[in-house]
Short mmCIF file of C-alpha atoms and ligand atoms in Angstrom, two decimals:
data_model
loop_
_atom_site.label_atom_id
_atom_site.label_comp_id
_atom_site.label_asym_id
_atom_site.label_seq_id
_atom_site.Cartn_x
_atom_site.Cartn_y
_atom_site.Cartn_z
CA UNK G 1 11.51 72.86 17.86
CA UNK G 2 9.36 71.01 20.43
CA UNK G 3 10.06 72.10 24.02
CA UNK G 4 10.57 68.50 25.09
CA UNK G 5 13.52 68.22 22.70
CA UNK G 6 16.72 69.12 24.45
CA UNK G 7 19.78 69.86 22.36
CA UNK G 8 23.21 70.19 23.87
CA UNK G 9 26.49 71.02 22.26
CA UNK G 10 27.04 73.65 19.64
CA UNK G 11 26.08 73.96 16.01
CA UNK G 12 28.06 76.78 14.49
CA UNK G 13 26.70 78.31 11.40
CA UNK G 14 28.88 81.03 9.96
CA UNK G 15 30.35 81.72 13.37
CA UNK G 16 27.03 81.82 15.21
CA UNK G 17 25.86 79.09 17.60
CA UNK G 18 22.42 77.94 16.48
CA UNK G 19 21.77 75.94 19.65
CA UNK G 20 19.80 78.09 22.05
CA UNK G 21 19.17 80.80 19.49
CA UNK G 22 15.87 82.63 19.98
CA UNK G 23 13.14 81.01 17.81
CA UNK G 24 12.63 84.19 15.77
CA UNK G 25 16.28 84.40 14.81
CA UNK G 26 16.39 80.72 14.13
CA UNK G 27 13.46 80.98 11.73
CA UNK G 28 15.16 83.84 9.94
CA UNK G 29 18.22 81.77 9.25
CA UNK G 30 16.19 78.72 8.36
CA UNK G 31 14.65 79.25 4.96
CA UNK G 32 16.83 82.16 3.98
CA UNK G 33 20.36 80.97 4.62
CA UNK G 34 19.60 77.30 5.21
CA UNK G 35 17.09 75.58 2.89
CA UNK G 36 15.42 72.27 3.73
CA UNK G 37 14.08 69.52 1.48
CA UNK G 38 12.30 66.47 2.90
CA UNK G 39 11.59 62.93 1.84
CA UNK G 40 7.85 63.28 1.40
CA UNK G 41 7.10 66.45 -0.56
CA UNK G 42 3.38 65.83 -0.22
CA UNK G 43 3.64 66.03 3.56
CA UNK G 44 5.83 69.13 3.43
CA UNK G 45 3.71 71.08 0.96
CA UNK G 46 0.39 72.65 1.86
CA UNK G 47 -2.22 70.51 0.03
CA UNK G 48 -4.79 73.30 -0.29
CA UNK G 49 -2.50 76.04 -1.60
CA UNK G 50 -1.40 76.44 -5.21
CA UNK G 51 2.30 75.81 -5.63
CA UNK G 52 3.14 79.32 -6.89
CA UNK G 53 1.40 80.78 -3.87
CA UNK G 54 3.46 78.58 -1.57
CA UNK G 55 6.68 79.94 -3.03
CA UNK G 56 5.29 83.45 -2.67
CA UNK G 57 4.70 82.76 1.02
CA UNK G 58 8.41 82.04 1.42
CA UNK G 59 9.26 85.48 0.01
CA UNK G 60 6.63 87.19 2.17
CA UNK G 61 7.65 85.39 5.35
CA UNK G 62 11.19 86.65 4.91
CA UNK G 63 10.01 90.18 4.01
CA UNK G 64 11.33 90.09 0.46
CA UNK G 65 9.65 92.95 -1.43
CA UNK G 66 7.47 92.03 -4.47
CA UNK G 67 6.48 91.66 -7.23
CA UNK G 68 6.99 87.92 -7.15
CA UNK G 69 5.37 86.53 -10.29
CA UNK G 70 8.37 86.61 -12.61
CA UNK G 71 10.67 85.22 -9.98
CA UNK G 72 8.34 82.35 -9.19
CA UNK G 73 8.03 81.43 -12.86
CA UNK G 74 11.79 81.66 -13.36
CA UNK G 75 12.41 79.55 -10.29
CA UNK G 76 9.98 76.83 -11.40
CA UNK G 77 11.48 76.90 -14.90
CA UNK G 78 14.99 76.54 -13.49
CA UNK G 79 13.80 73.36 -11.73
CA UNK G 80 12.99 71.90 -15.13
CA UNK G 81 9.24 72.00 -14.51
CA UNK G 82 7.12 72.09 -17.66
CA UNK G 83 4.93 75.13 -18.39
CA UNK G 84 5.73 76.99 -15.18
CA UNK G 85 3.18 79.69 -16.05
CA UNK G 86 0.39 77.13 -15.77
CA UNK G 87 1.98 74.91 -13.22
CA UNK G 88 2.20 77.59 -10.57
CA UNK G 89 -1.60 77.63 -10.45
CA UNK G 90 -1.78 73.89 -9.76
CA UNK G 91 -2.39 72.25 -6.39
CA UNK G 92 0.27 69.77 -5.24
CA UNK G 93 -1.92 66.67 -5.74
CA UNK G 94 -2.01 67.43 -9.47
CA UNK G 95 1.76 66.95 -9.74
CA UNK G 96 3.77 63.75 -9.92
CA UNK G 97 6.08 62.82 -7.05
CA UNK G 98 9.10 64.07 -8.97
CA UNK G 99 7.42 67.37 -9.81
CA UNK G 100 6.45 67.91 -6.18
CA UNK G 101 10.03 67.34 -5.14
CA UNK G 102 11.13 69.94 -7.73
CA UNK G 103 8.65 72.39 -6.20
CA UNK G 104 10.03 71.65 -2.73
CA UNK G 105 13.55 72.32 -4.00
CA UNK G 106 12.38 75.54 -5.67
CA UNK G 107 10.99 76.70 -2.31
CA UNK G 108 14.16 75.74 -0.50
CA UNK G 109 16.28 77.63 -3.01
CA UNK G 110 13.99 80.66 -3.34
CA UNK G 111 16.14 82.83 -1.07
CA UNK G 112 19.49 81.58 -2.31
CA UNK G 113 20.62 79.72 0.80
CA UNK G 114 24.27 78.96 1.47
CA UNK G 115 23.39 75.53 2.78
CA UNK G 116 20.76 73.06 1.63
CA UNK G 117 19.83 70.21 3.95
CA UNK G 118 18.13 67.44 2.00
CA UNK G 119 16.73 64.62 4.11
CA UNK G 120 16.30 61.49 1.93
CA UNK G 121 15.07 63.74 -0.90
CA UNK G 122 14.81 60.92 -3.45
CA UNK G 123 13.90 57.94 -1.30
CA UNK G 124 10.23 58.05 -2.25
CA UNK G 125 10.96 58.40 -5.97
CA UNK G 126 11.54 55.95 -8.79
CA UNK G 127 15.15 55.50 -9.91
CA UNK G 128 14.80 57.42 -13.15
CA UNK G 129 13.23 60.37 -11.31
CA UNK G 130 15.80 60.06 -8.56
CA UNK G 131 18.56 60.44 -11.09
CA UNK G 132 16.96 63.61 -12.50
CA UNK G 133 16.48 65.15 -9.06
CA UNK G 134 20.05 64.41 -8.03
CA UNK G 135 21.39 66.02 -11.21
CA UNK G 136 19.13 68.98 -10.55
CA UNK G 137 20.57 69.38 -7.04
CA UNK G 138 24.10 69.09 -8.43
CA UNK G 139 23.43 71.73 -11.07
CA UNK G 140 21.87 74.08 -8.52
CA UNK G 141 24.88 73.58 -6.30
CA UNK G 142 27.38 74.38 -9.04
CA UNK G 143 25.45 77.46 -10.03
CA UNK G 144 25.01 78.80 -6.52
CA UNK G 145 28.18 77.59 -4.79
CA UNK G 146 25.96 76.19 -2.12
CA UNK G 147 26.86 73.46 0.37
CA UNK G 148 24.55 70.44 0.50
CA UNK G 149 24.08 68.14 3.45
CA UNK G 150 22.38 65.13 1.92
CA UNK G 151 20.92 62.50 4.22
CA UNK G 152 20.50 59.07 2.64
CA UNK G 153 20.49 55.37 3.44
CA UNK G 154 21.74 54.59 -0.06
CA UNK G 155 25.46 54.22 -0.67
CA UNK G 156 24.81 54.43 -4.40
CA UNK G 157 23.52 57.97 -3.94
CA UNK G 158 26.54 58.81 -1.80
CA UNK G 159 28.85 57.50 -4.51
CA UNK G 160 27.06 59.58 -7.15
CA UNK G 161 26.80 62.96 -5.44
CA UNK G 162 28.94 63.09 -2.30
CA UNK G 163 32.35 64.64 -1.76
CA UNK G 164 32.56 63.79 1.92
CA UNK G 165 30.57 61.22 3.87
CA UNK G 166 29.83 60.57 7.53
CA UNK G 167 28.42 57.17 8.55
CA UNK G 168 25.98 57.20 11.47
CA UNK G 169 25.08 54.31 13.71
CA UNK G 170 22.73 54.68 16.66
CA UNK G 171 23.15 58.41 16.94
CA UNK G 172 26.90 58.52 16.56
CA UNK G 173 29.18 59.18 13.64
CA UNK G 174 31.38 56.11 13.43
CA UNK G 175 33.38 57.03 10.36
CA UNK G 176 33.91 60.00 8.11
CA UNK G 177 36.11 60.98 5.25
CA UNK G 178 36.17 61.51 1.51
CA UNK G 179 33.64 59.41 -0.36
CA UNK G 180 36.39 57.59 -2.25
CA UNK G 181 38.28 56.72 0.91
CA UNK G 182 35.24 55.56 2.88
CA UNK G 183 33.71 53.52 0.06
CA UNK G 184 36.87 51.79 -1.03
CA UNK G 185 38.77 51.61 2.19
CA UNK G 186 36.18 51.49 4.98
CA UNK G 187 37.67 51.35 8.45
CA UNK G 188 34.72 50.75 10.70
CA UNK G 189 33.01 47.35 10.81
CA UNK G 190 29.60 48.96 10.59
CA UNK G 191 30.54 50.73 7.35
CA UNK G 192 31.88 47.46 5.99
CA UNK G 193 28.72 45.61 6.90
CA UNK G 194 26.55 48.22 5.23
CA UNK G 195 28.63 48.26 2.07
CA UNK G 196 28.80 44.48 1.88
CA UNK G 197 25.01 44.30 2.13
CA UNK G 198 24.46 46.28 -1.08
CA UNK G 199 23.74 43.58 -3.67
CA UNK G 200 26.48 43.42 -6.28
CA UNK G 201 25.31 44.17 -9.76
CA UNK G 202 27.03 41.27 -11.39
CA UNK G 203 25.54 38.39 -13.34
CA UNK G 204 24.59 35.52 -11.08
CA UNK G 205 25.82 32.17 -12.33
CA UNK G 206 23.15 30.76 -14.62
CA UNK G 207 21.50 27.71 -13.12
CA UNK G 208 20.65 24.75 -15.28
CA UNK G 209 17.43 25.55 -17.06
CA UNK G 210 14.63 23.31 -15.98
CA UNK G 211 13.57 20.85 -18.64
CA UNK G 212 10.39 20.15 -16.70
CA UNK G 213 7.12 21.65 -17.91
CA UNK G 214 6.46 25.05 -16.35
CA UNK G 215 4.90 25.06 -12.93
CA UNK G 216 2.95 28.23 -13.54
CA UNK G 217 2.05 29.86 -16.84
CA UNK G 218 0.30 33.20 -17.21
CA UNK G 219 -1.04 34.15 -20.61
CA UNK G 220 -2.36 37.52 -21.71
CA UNK G 221 -3.50 38.68 -18.29
CA UNK G 222 -5.38 41.97 -18.44
CA UNK G 223 -6.82 44.27 -15.80
CA UNK G 224 -8.42 47.70 -16.01
CA UNK G 225 -9.43 49.56 -12.87
CA UNK G 226 -12.64 51.46 -13.29
CA UNK G 227 -11.56 54.26 -11.01
CA UNK G 228 -14.12 55.84 -8.76
CA UNK G 229 -14.38 59.58 -9.11
CA UNK G 230 -12.11 60.87 -6.38
CA UNK G 231 -12.49 63.92 -4.21
CA UNK G 232 -10.24 65.86 -6.53
CA UNK G 233 -9.86 63.75 -9.62
CA UNK G 234 -12.47 62.94 -12.25
CA UNK G 235 -13.48 59.33 -12.86
CA UNK G 236 -10.86 57.61 -14.94
CA UNK G 237 -9.91 54.17 -16.11
CA UNK G 238 -6.47 52.74 -15.51
CA UNK G 239 -5.26 49.93 -17.71
CA UNK G 240 -3.01 48.49 -15.03
CA UNK G 241 -2.06 45.21 -16.72
CA UNK G 242 -2.14 44.87 -20.49
CA UNK G 243 -1.70 41.32 -21.73
CA UNK G 244 1.09 40.05 -19.48
CA UNK G 245 2.42 36.53 -20.09
CA UNK G 246 5.13 34.69 -18.21
CA UNK G 247 6.32 31.25 -17.13
CA UNK G 248 7.74 29.94 -13.89
CA UNK G 249 9.42 26.56 -13.37
CA UNK G 250 9.97 24.59 -10.17
CA UNK G 251 13.04 25.85 -8.32
CA UNK G 252 13.23 28.94 -10.47
CA UNK G 253 13.05 32.61 -9.48
CA UNK G 254 11.40 34.90 -11.97
CA UNK G 255 11.63 38.59 -11.26
CA UNK G 256 9.21 41.29 -12.29
CA UNK G 257 10.96 44.64 -12.25
CA UNK G 258 9.62 48.07 -13.10
CA UNK G 259 8.87 51.47 -11.64
CA UNK G 260 5.91 52.31 -9.45
CA UNK G 261 2.59 52.13 -11.23
CA UNK G 262 3.85 49.71 -13.87
CA UNK G 263 1.31 47.07 -12.76
CA UNK G 264 3.54 44.67 -10.83
CA UNK G 265 1.34 44.40 -7.73
CA UNK G 266 -1.83 44.16 -9.76
CA UNK G 267 -0.41 41.21 -11.69
CA UNK G 268 0.81 39.55 -8.48
CA UNK G 269 -2.57 39.90 -6.80
CA UNK G 270 -4.28 38.41 -9.83
CA UNK G 271 -1.99 35.37 -9.79
CA UNK G 272 -2.81 34.62 -6.15
CA UNK G 273 -6.49 35.38 -6.81
CA UNK G 274 -6.71 38.31 -4.43
CA UNK G 275 -7.92 40.32 -7.39
CA UNK G 276 -10.07 39.44 -10.37
CA UNK G 277 -8.59 39.83 -13.86
CA UNK G 278 -10.64 41.06 -16.82
CA UNK G 279 -9.24 38.37 -19.06
CA UNK G 280 -6.32 36.03 -19.46
CA UNK G 281 -5.28 32.65 -18.19
CA UNK G 282 -3.12 31.32 -15.38
CA UNK G 283 -2.33 27.62 -15.32
CA UNK G 284 -0.80 25.70 -12.48
CA UNK G 285 0.76 22.30 -13.03
CA UNK G 286 -1.70 19.58 -12.07
CA UNK G 287 -4.76 21.81 -12.04
CA UNK G 288 -7.14 21.35 -14.94
CA UNK G 289 -8.34 24.60 -16.45
CA UNK G 290 -7.74 28.28 -15.91
CA UNK G 291 -6.90 29.30 -12.33
CA UNK G 292 -8.58 32.63 -12.92
CA UNK G 293 -11.87 30.91 -13.77
CA UNK G 294 -12.06 28.54 -10.78
CA UNK G 295 -14.94 29.08 -8.39
CA UNK G 296 -14.61 29.33 -4.65
CA UNK G 297 -14.85 25.60 -4.01
CA UNK G 298 -12.45 24.62 -6.78
CA UNK G 299 -10.03 27.25 -5.60
CA UNK G 300 -9.63 26.04 -2.00
CA UNK G 301 -7.06 23.30 -2.73
CA UNK G 302 -5.22 25.59 -5.15
CA UNK G 303 -4.83 28.42 -2.63
CA UNK G 304 -2.67 26.16 -0.52
CA UNK G 305 -0.24 25.79 -3.39
CA UNK G 306 0.18 29.47 -4.25
CA UNK G 307 1.15 31.74 -1.38
CA UNK G 308 2.04 35.40 -1.10
CA UNK G 309 4.57 37.45 0.85
CA UNK G 310 3.79 41.14 1.11
CA UNK G 311 5.91 44.27 1.11
CA UNK G 312 4.96 45.87 4.38
CA UNK G 313 5.90 43.64 7.29
CA UNK G 314 4.05 45.98 9.65
CA UNK G 315 0.70 45.99 7.88
CA UNK G 316 0.64 42.37 6.75
CA UNK G 317 0.60 40.63 10.15
CA UNK G 318 -2.44 40.79 12.42
CA UNK G 319 -1.21 42.58 15.57
CA UNK G 320 -3.72 40.78 17.79
CA UNK G 321 -2.56 37.27 16.96
CA UNK G 322 0.48 35.47 18.25
CA UNK G 323 3.12 34.36 15.80
CA UNK G 324 1.91 30.79 16.34
CA UNK G 325 -1.63 31.74 15.32
CA UNK G 326 -0.38 33.71 12.32
CA UNK G 327 1.89 31.01 10.98
CA UNK G 328 -0.46 28.13 11.85
CA UNK G 329 -3.60 29.79 10.52
CA UNK G 330 -3.53 28.01 7.17
CA UNK G 331 -2.63 24.68 8.77
CA UNK G 332 -5.48 24.86 11.26
CA UNK G 333 -7.88 25.95 8.54
CA UNK G 334 -6.88 22.87 6.58
CA UNK G 335 -7.79 20.63 9.49
CA UNK G 336 -4.32 20.03 10.94
CA UNK G 337 -4.59 19.42 14.70
CA UNK G 338 -2.99 21.87 17.11
CA UNK G 339 -0.23 19.57 18.28
CA UNK G 340 0.95 18.84 14.76
CA UNK G 341 0.61 22.51 13.88
CA UNK G 342 2.71 23.41 16.91
CA UNK G 343 5.48 21.11 15.77
CA UNK G 344 5.29 22.40 12.21
CA UNK G 345 5.45 26.04 13.38
CA UNK G 346 8.59 25.26 15.37
CA UNK G 347 10.18 23.79 12.25
CA UNK G 348 9.14 26.77 10.17
CA UNK G 349 10.51 29.25 12.70
CA UNK G 350 13.75 27.35 12.65
CA UNK G 351 13.78 27.45 8.86
CA UNK G 352 13.46 31.23 8.85
CA UNK G 353 16.05 31.54 11.64
CA UNK G 354 13.72 32.67 14.42
CA UNK G 355 13.80 31.35 17.95
CA UNK G 356 10.97 28.89 18.82
CA UNK G 357 9.99 31.24 21.67
CA UNK G 358 8.82 33.67 18.96
CA UNK G 359 5.67 31.57 18.61
CA UNK G 360 4.14 32.90 21.83
CA UNK G 361 4.81 36.56 21.07
CA UNK G 362 2.92 39.17 19.12
CA UNK G 363 4.17 40.91 15.95
CA UNK G 364 4.93 44.15 17.79
CA UNK G 365 7.76 42.36 19.59
CA UNK G 366 9.65 42.02 16.31
CA UNK G 367 11.68 44.23 13.99
CA UNK G 368 10.84 44.70 10.31
CA UNK G 369 13.29 42.02 9.19
CA UNK G 370 12.00 39.54 11.74
CA UNK G 371 8.41 40.27 10.77
CA UNK G 372 9.26 39.58 7.17
CA UNK G 373 10.63 36.21 8.30
CA UNK G 374 7.33 35.53 10.04
CA UNK G 375 5.50 36.41 6.81
CA UNK G 376 7.75 33.98 4.94
CA UNK G 377 7.13 31.25 7.52
CA UNK G 378 3.38 31.82 7.12
CA UNK G 379 3.70 31.53 3.34
CA UNK G 380 5.68 28.28 3.68
CA UNK G 381 3.35 26.65 6.21
CA UNK G 382 1.26 24.77 3.66
CA UNK G 383 4.25 23.70 1.57
CA UNK G 384 3.29 25.76 -1.45
CA UNK G 385 4.64 25.14 -4.93
CA UNK G 386 4.68 28.83 -5.77
CA UNK G 387 5.43 31.89 -3.69
CA UNK G 388 4.58 35.30 -5.04
CA UNK G 389 6.63 37.89 -3.16
CA UNK G 390 5.67 41.51 -3.82
CA UNK G 391 8.61 43.78 -2.95
CA UNK G 392 9.38 41.66 0.12
CA UNK G 393 12.61 43.47 0.96
CA UNK G 394 11.78 47.01 -0.15
CA UNK G 395 10.79 48.22 3.30
CA UNK G 396 13.91 46.82 4.96
CA UNK G 397 17.29 48.37 5.68
CA UNK G 398 20.03 47.18 3.41
CA UNK G 399 21.82 44.90 5.89
CA UNK G 400 18.53 43.23 6.83
CA UNK G 401 17.50 43.08 3.20
CA UNK G 402 20.64 41.08 2.41
CA UNK G 403 19.74 38.48 5.03
CA UNK G 404 16.14 38.13 3.90
CA UNK G 405 17.37 37.65 0.32
CA UNK G 406 19.75 34.94 1.52
CA UNK G 407 16.83 33.33 3.31
CA UNK G 408 14.74 33.30 0.14
CA UNK G 409 17.62 31.78 -1.81
CA UNK G 410 18.33 29.06 0.75
CA UNK G 411 14.66 28.15 1.20
CA UNK G 412 14.24 27.89 -2.49
CA UNK G 413 17.31 25.73 -2.90
CA UNK G 414 16.00 23.38 -0.21
CA UNK G 415 12.34 23.28 -1.13
CA UNK G 416 12.45 23.75 -4.89
CA UNK G 417 9.52 26.15 -5.00
CA UNK G 418 8.87 28.50 -7.88
CA UNK G 419 9.38 32.07 -6.76
CA UNK G 420 7.82 35.05 -8.47
CA UNK G 421 9.81 37.91 -7.04
CA UNK G 422 8.67 41.47 -7.58
CA UNK G 423 11.07 44.33 -7.03
CA UNK G 424 11.75 47.81 -8.30
CA UNK G 425 15.44 47.39 -7.41
CA UNK G 426 17.60 45.99 -10.18
CA UNK G 427 20.46 45.18 -7.84
CA UNK G 428 18.11 42.95 -5.87
CA UNK G 429 16.83 41.37 -9.07
CA UNK G 430 20.39 40.68 -10.24
CA UNK G 431 21.14 38.97 -6.98
CA UNK G 432 18.15 36.67 -6.74
CA UNK G 433 16.47 36.15 -10.11
CA UNK G 434 17.21 33.57 -12.80
CA UNK G 435 14.89 35.24 -15.21
CA UNK G 436 13.44 38.76 -15.27
CA UNK G 437 10.55 40.50 -16.94
CA UNK G 438 10.68 44.29 -17.18
CA UNK G 439 7.27 45.94 -16.87
CA UNK G 440 6.33 49.41 -17.97
CA UNK G 441 2.81 50.87 -18.07
CA UNK G 442 1.18 47.51 -17.60
CA UNK G 443 3.14 45.62 -20.26
CA UNK G 444 6.28 43.50 -20.30
CA UNK G 445 8.77 45.33 -22.52
CA UNK G 446 11.61 42.85 -22.21
CA UNK G 447 12.25 39.49 -20.62
CA UNK G 448 14.93 36.86 -20.53
CA UNK G 449 17.68 35.43 -18.38
CA UNK G 450 18.77 37.96 -15.75
CA UNK G 451 22.35 38.01 -16.92
CA UNK G 452 21.19 38.86 -20.41
CA UNK G 453 18.50 41.42 -19.54
CA UNK G 454 20.60 43.21 -16.92
CA UNK G 455 23.94 43.13 -18.69
CA UNK G 456 22.96 43.24 -22.31
CA UNK G 457 19.52 44.83 -22.36
CA UNK G 458 17.70 45.00 -25.66
CA UNK G 459 15.02 47.53 -24.80
CA UNK G 460 15.82 51.20 -24.30
CA UNK G 461 13.62 51.40 -21.22
CA UNK G 462 15.62 48.60 -19.59
CA UNK G 463 18.79 50.52 -20.45
CA UNK G 464 17.34 53.66 -18.87
CA UNK G 465 16.51 51.75 -15.68
CA UNK G 466 20.02 50.33 -15.52
CA UNK G 467 21.65 53.72 -16.18
CA UNK G 468 19.61 55.16 -13.33
CA UNK G 469 20.86 52.72 -10.70
CA UNK G 470 22.58 54.95 -8.15
CA UNK G 471 26.31 54.46 -7.81
CA UNK G 472 26.51 52.19 -10.83
CA UNK G 473 30.09 50.99 -11.16
CA UNK G 474 31.23 53.15 -8.24
CA UNK G 475 30.64 50.82 -5.31
CA UNK G 476 33.15 48.23 -4.16
CA UNK G 477 32.13 44.58 -4.50
CA UNK G 478 30.85 42.77 -1.42
CA UNK G 479 33.92 40.65 -1.25
CA UNK G 480 36.24 43.64 -1.22
CA UNK G 481 34.66 45.18 1.88
CA UNK G 482 32.95 42.41 3.83
CA UNK G 483 34.00 42.39 7.47
CA UNK G 484 35.51 39.19 8.80
CA UNK G 485 32.33 38.03 10.54
CA UNK G 486 28.89 39.09 9.40
CA UNK G 487 26.77 37.26 11.92
CA UNK G 488 25.95 40.14 14.21
CA UNK G 489 22.44 39.87 15.67
CA UNK G 490 19.72 41.18 13.44
CA UNK G 491 17.74 44.20 14.53
P1 LIG J 1 3.14 48.72 -9.14
O1 LIG J 1 2.95 47.62 -8.16
O2 LIG J 1 4.03 48.35 -10.29
O3 LIG J 1 3.57 49.99 -8.51
P2 LIG J 1 0.24 48.73 -9.35
O4 LIG J 1 -0.18 47.39 -9.85
O5 LIG J 1 0.10 48.98 -7.90
O6 LIG J 1 1.73 49.02 -9.84
O7 LIG J 1 -0.58 49.86 -10.11
C1 LIG J 1 -0.73 49.89 -11.52
C2 LIG J 1 -1.65 51.02 -11.91
O8 LIG J 1 -2.95 50.76 -11.42
C3 LIG J 1 -1.26 52.37 -11.34
O9 LIG J 1 -1.55 53.35 -12.28
C4 LIG J 1 -2.14 52.51 -10.13
O10 LIG J 1 -2.40 53.86 -9.84
C5 LIG J 1 -3.40 51.80 -10.57
N1 LIG J 1 -4.12 51.18 -9.43
C6 LIG J 1 -3.61 50.28 -8.56
N2 LIG J 1 -4.55 49.89 -7.67
C7 LIG J 1 -5.69 50.54 -8.00
C8 LIG J 1 -7.03 50.56 -7.48
N3 LIG J 1 -7.37 49.79 -6.44
N4 LIG J 1 -7.92 51.39 -8.08
C9 LIG J 1 -7.59 52.14 -9.15
N5 LIG J 1 -6.35 52.17 -9.69
C10 LIG J 1 -5.41 51.38 -9.14
MG1 LIG J 2 3.53 47.51 -6.11
#
């Protein structure tokens, strides 16, 4: 514990106060009686030590007599890891995210702790892997009669694995009780707000299908990355997008859903011409020819019409430019004079519910949700026909996510743009998309109206994704829990 960190109060563990305990004693309890699992297994594991060796270190550190080999293999096997005999000789970077998390859990459980503290253990994982890891933790708990303190931002996870829950806000516990009680009969406004912000997984009312010709059509788009030989990995090719086709109409939201690595971002970047495709065609209403084949000069007027919103609101805004400069950049580049641009930026800020005074400030003055609004204002500046949004709410907390989704919906209703909305979260897709395409390994495995794909899926992979949604069927609907007024200031 850093010296600058001062802890007051008491933390009793089995009768003993852990606060103020000598570091040596503390370390002895930690790891042997209390196991820890973290969000980012890659950061918690030693990258230059084979995984079996790392488990061995746990035994050695706590003076457990050897031999260790059989125990390590048995432990890895009990975590459902394939070929533990071979796997224990692998370095962490060779393993998938889910496998690394299993190794972390194996280390945490090596000495049979009474308590496991798991800090967002599945937040960095895909839903299907998340489901497996949560079942693994459950099984380990049943077998070992161990207590688990699971830290999560996801009420779905709480609904799936929790017995008791405590809700924290700004360093305080504002509500606690049995999971059933708290989820279905929340007392505190903050709990209600959080629960109401989780998108309901219910079919959105189908909007009248557009009879107009599609605004954007992608046909057979293909992209293979010719990977450079990495420091550790041999040169390899990745077929990131394999013949993807889809259509987008004016005023329509088409979702692309799928797990990480399925090729969603690659496809999005190709559509906005940030990345070159190997083959395929993208047509935009009113533009003769293939968008992917246009040269620099031909592309200039098209760029205005197709804009992108990125996932990371911290990385996607230039920290050295004011919000005015960021939002007005495209306008100024297209020859709009500063006065007109100024007026337009004010309108845009108003549209995304930011104060006009925001224009003079720099991105660091804003929260994640506000920055995402700035990114949306920037995308809207040139009155595009199409916005491609790549996981635009994935980095945001759930209550802020709900507001940004509402913003997208209201903007679209007012401006009639076509929105290509990429998300790995099926609840989000259900809330905002008219149409969804499910991507896996670079290909679309199923597509159709959201209500049909999400509530009557035809493909087994879509069914697997839906079954893996945490808390499926266990969370109350928004309406049942929403607090009277939800217009608290956004953070
Ligand atoms: P998603 O957005 O669905 O997570 P991506 O389009 O980012 O998927 O990635 C698809 C596949 O392409 C993955 O296997 C990924 O590792 C690979 N990939 C993405 N970007 C690059 C790159 N610049 N170089 C090599 N491989 C890449
Ligand atoms: Mg992506």
